[in-house]
């Protein structure tokens, strides 16, 4: 097994893996918060880092048939959501190359200028200052 190289995101709000706190996406890359995942609400992101993709598969979702690949945290291998690889319907083409992160699988880190970062658990909105 090799060394894991992780990318760190600088920004006021960073979305992280809820299991290991690995940085995943900047809050600015959220396209929509109106998506549904396997575990409830989900967010559509333009760009995500520190993930690996599983095999391609056809999946019938609420908006029709899509080709997707599940995405996993590079650090702890938690399944976080999926990547849209192909959409068959013309109205759904905007999703191609975009990522779904399920709200239940991610958390937030917010920067407080005088303190540094604080962690915020997105699922229950509990805040712990580091």
mmCIF file of C-alpha atoms in Angstrom:
data_model
loop_
_atom_site.group_PDB
_atom_site.id
_atom_site.type_symbol
_atom_site.label_atom_id
_atom_site.label_comp_id
_atom_site.label_asym_id
_atom_site.label_seq_id
_atom_site.Cartn_x
_atom_site.Cartn_y
_atom_site.Cartn_z
ATOM 1 C CA UNK A 1 0.000 0.000 0.000
ATOM 2 C CA UNK A 2 1.321 3.428 -0.947
ATOM 3 C CA UNK A 3 1.270 6.797 0.709
ATOM 4 C CA UNK A 4 -1.994 8.744 0.569
ATOM 5 C CA UNK A 5 -1.666 12.294 -0.764
ATOM 6 C CA UNK A 6 -4.541 14.563 0.161
ATOM 7 C CA UNK A 7 -5.459 17.958 -1.213
ATOM 8 C CA UNK A 8 -6.399 20.648 1.296
ATOM 9 C CA UNK A 9 -8.912 23.345 0.430
ATOM 10 C CA UNK A 10 -8.615 26.888 1.664
ATOM 11 C CA UNK A 11 -11.888 28.729 2.032
ATOM 12 C CA UNK A 12 -14.304 30.108 4.579
ATOM 13 C CA UNK A 13 -16.410 26.912 4.543
ATOM 14 C CA UNK A 14 -15.027 23.515 3.541
ATOM 15 C CA UNK A 15 -17.080 20.318 3.274
ATOM 16 C CA UNK A 16 -15.332 17.279 4.779
ATOM 17 C CA UNK A 17 -15.830 13.529 5.167
ATOM 18 C CA UNK A 18 -17.837 13.005 8.362
ATOM 19 C CA UNK A 19 -15.843 9.870 9.208
ATOM 20 C CA UNK A 20 -12.261 11.195 8.944
ATOM 21 C CA UNK A 21 -12.567 14.987 8.295
ATOM 22 C CA UNK A 22 -10.707 14.820 4.948
ATOM 23 C CA UNK A 23 -11.383 17.920 2.828
ATOM 24 C CA UNK A 24 -13.784 17.263 -0.063
ATOM 25 C CA UNK A 25 -15.145 20.505 -1.505
ATOM 26 C CA UNK A 26 -15.318 24.257 -1.083
ATOM 27 C CA UNK A 27 -18.753 25.622 -0.236
ATOM 28 C CA UNK A 28 -18.518 27.831 -3.350
ATOM 29 C CA UNK A 29 -18.673 24.748 -5.598
ATOM 30 C CA UNK A 30 -22.235 23.831 -4.530
ATOM 31 C CA UNK A 31 -24.563 23.995 -7.524
ATOM 32 C CA UNK A 32 -27.746 22.839 -5.764
ATOM 33 C CA UNK A 33 -28.932 21.666 -2.351
ATOM 34 C CA UNK A 34 -32.170 20.219 -3.746
ATOM 35 C CA UNK A 35 -31.050 16.635 -4.411
ATOM 36 C CA UNK A 36 -31.943 13.301 -2.850
ATOM 37 C CA UNK A 37 -29.402 10.598 -1.979
ATOM 38 C CA UNK A 38 -29.609 7.109 -0.507
ATOM 39 C CA UNK A 39 -29.560 8.547 3.024
ATOM 40 C CA UNK A 40 -31.735 11.643 2.533
ATOM 41 C CA UNK A 41 -30.793 15.129 1.325
ATOM 42 C CA UNK A 42 -27.782 15.584 -0.916
ATOM 43 C CA UNK A 43 -25.861 18.416 -2.574
ATOM 44 C CA UNK A 44 -24.740 18.718 -6.197
ATOM 45 C CA UNK A 45 -21.122 19.954 -6.429
ATOM 46 C CA UNK A 46 -19.186 21.156 -9.458
ATOM 47 C CA UNK A 47 -15.861 19.874 -8.114
ATOM 48 C CA UNK A 48 -14.764 17.445 -5.387
ATOM 49 C CA UNK A 49 -11.242 16.405 -4.295
ATOM 50 C CA UNK A 50 -9.785 13.464 -2.351
ATOM 51 C CA UNK A 51 -12.217 10.890 -3.729
ATOM 52 C CA UNK A 52 -11.926 7.759 -5.830
ATOM 53 C CA UNK A 53 -14.612 6.465 -8.156
ATOM 54 C CA UNK A 54 -16.070 2.990 -8.281
ATOM 55 C CA UNK A 55 -17.230 1.161 -11.412
ATOM 56 C CA UNK A 56 -19.637 2.730 -13.918
ATOM 57 C CA UNK A 57 -23.222 1.593 -13.617
ATOM 58 C CA UNK A 58 -26.625 2.457 -15.012
ATOM 59 C CA UNK A 59 -28.821 3.749 -12.200
ATOM 60 C CA UNK A 60 -32.486 4.712 -12.382
ATOM 61 C CA UNK A 61 -32.780 7.864 -10.267
ATOM 62 C CA UNK A 62 -35.749 10.143 -9.572
ATOM 63 C CA UNK A 63 -34.870 12.203 -12.680
ATOM 64 C CA UNK A 64 -34.398 9.243 -15.034
ATOM 65 C CA UNK A 65 -31.688 6.829 -16.122
ATOM 66 C CA UNK A 66 -28.086 7.969 -15.617
ATOM 67 C CA UNK A 67 -24.629 6.407 -15.823
ATOM 68 C CA UNK A 68 -22.967 7.037 -12.459
ATOM 69 C CA UNK A 69 -20.021 5.863 -10.371
ATOM 70 C CA UNK A 70 -20.071 5.839 -6.581
ATOM 71 C CA UNK A 71 -17.401 8.027 -4.969
ATOM 72 C CA UNK A 72 -15.370 7.077 -1.903
ATOM 73 C CA UNK A 73 -13.176 9.047 0.496
ATOM 74 C CA UNK A 74 -9.479 8.580 -0.374
ATOM 75 C CA UNK A 75 -8.544 8.436 3.301
ATOM 76 C CA UNK A 76 -11.144 6.158 4.948
ATOM 77 C CA UNK A 77 -12.979 4.624 1.941
ATOM 78 C CA UNK A 78 -16.435 5.783 3.125
ATOM 79 C CA UNK A 79 -19.001 5.927 0.313
ATOM 80 C CA UNK A 80 -19.922 9.626 0.078
ATOM 81 C CA UNK A 81 -22.218 9.789 -2.953
ATOM 82 C CA UNK A 82 -21.717 9.464 -6.694
ATOM 83 C CA UNK A 83 -20.430 11.148 -9.836
ATOM 84 C CA UNK A 84 -22.689 11.659 -12.838
ATOM 85 C CA UNK A 85 -20.873 10.299 -15.887
ATOM 86 C CA UNK A 86 -23.673 10.415 -18.443
ATOM 87 C CA UNK A 87 -27.298 11.515 -18.596
ATOM 88 C CA UNK A 88 -29.625 10.114 -21.242
ATOM 89 C CA UNK A 89 -32.228 12.870 -21.113
ATOM 90 C CA UNK A 90 -31.314 16.237 -22.633
ATOM 91 C CA UNK A 91 -32.697 18.161 -19.636
ATOM 92 C CA UNK A 92 -30.322 16.261 -17.325
ATOM 93 C CA UNK A 93 -27.080 16.777 -19.300
ATOM 94 C CA UNK A 94 -25.997 19.625 -16.975
ATOM 95 C CA UNK A 95 -25.225 16.976 -14.298
ATOM 96 C CA UNK A 96 -22.537 15.230 -16.349
ATOM 97 C CA UNK A 97 -19.153 15.442 -14.634
ATOM 98 C CA UNK A 98 -20.751 16.755 -11.415
ATOM 99 C CA UNK A 99 -20.775 15.126 -7.971
ATOM 100 C CA UNK A 100 -23.429 14.273 -5.400
ATOM 101 C CA UNK A 101 -22.313 14.367 -1.759
ATOM 102 C CA UNK A 102 -24.894 13.060 0.677
ATOM 103 C CA UNK A 103 -25.552 15.359 3.618
ATOM 104 C CA UNK A 104 -25.465 12.403 6.043
ATOM 105 C CA UNK A 105 -21.912 11.541 4.927
ATOM 106 C CA UNK A 106 -20.279 14.975 5.111
ATOM 107 C CA UNK A 107 -19.613 17.744 7.611
ATOM 108 C CA UNK A 108 -18.471 21.380 7.463
ATOM 109 C CA UNK A 109 -15.430 23.226 8.695
ATOM 110 C CA UNK A 110 -15.817 26.973 8.967
ATOM 111 C CA UNK A 111 -12.965 29.404 9.486
ATOM 112 C CA UNK A 112 -13.272 31.874 12.350
ATOM 113 C CA UNK A 113 -10.678 34.644 11.755
ATOM 114 C CA UNK A 114 -9.516 34.981 15.389
ATOM 115 C CA UNK A 115 -9.536 31.264 16.279
ATOM 116 C CA UNK A 116 -8.870 29.246 13.125
ATOM 117 C CA UNK A 117 -11.222 26.482 12.091
ATOM 118 C CA UNK A 118 -14.274 25.141 13.869
ATOM 119 C CA UNK A 119 -15.962 21.892 12.945
ATOM 120 C CA UNK A 120 -19.662 21.760 12.308
ATOM 121 C CA UNK A 121 -21.468 18.476 11.962
ATOM 122 C CA UNK A 122 -23.937 19.055 9.130
ATOM 123 C CA UNK A 123 -26.230 16.233 10.173
ATOM 124 C CA UNK A 124 -27.098 17.633 13.617
ATOM 125 C CA UNK A 125 -25.594 21.134 13.497
ATOM 126 C CA UNK A 126 -23.451 20.540 16.635
ATOM 127 C CA UNK A 127 -20.428 22.862 16.755
ATOM 128 C CA UNK A 128 -17.079 22.074 18.374
ATOM 129 C CA UNK A 129 -14.293 24.653 18.425
ATOM 130 C CA UNK A 130 -10.767 23.273 17.943
#
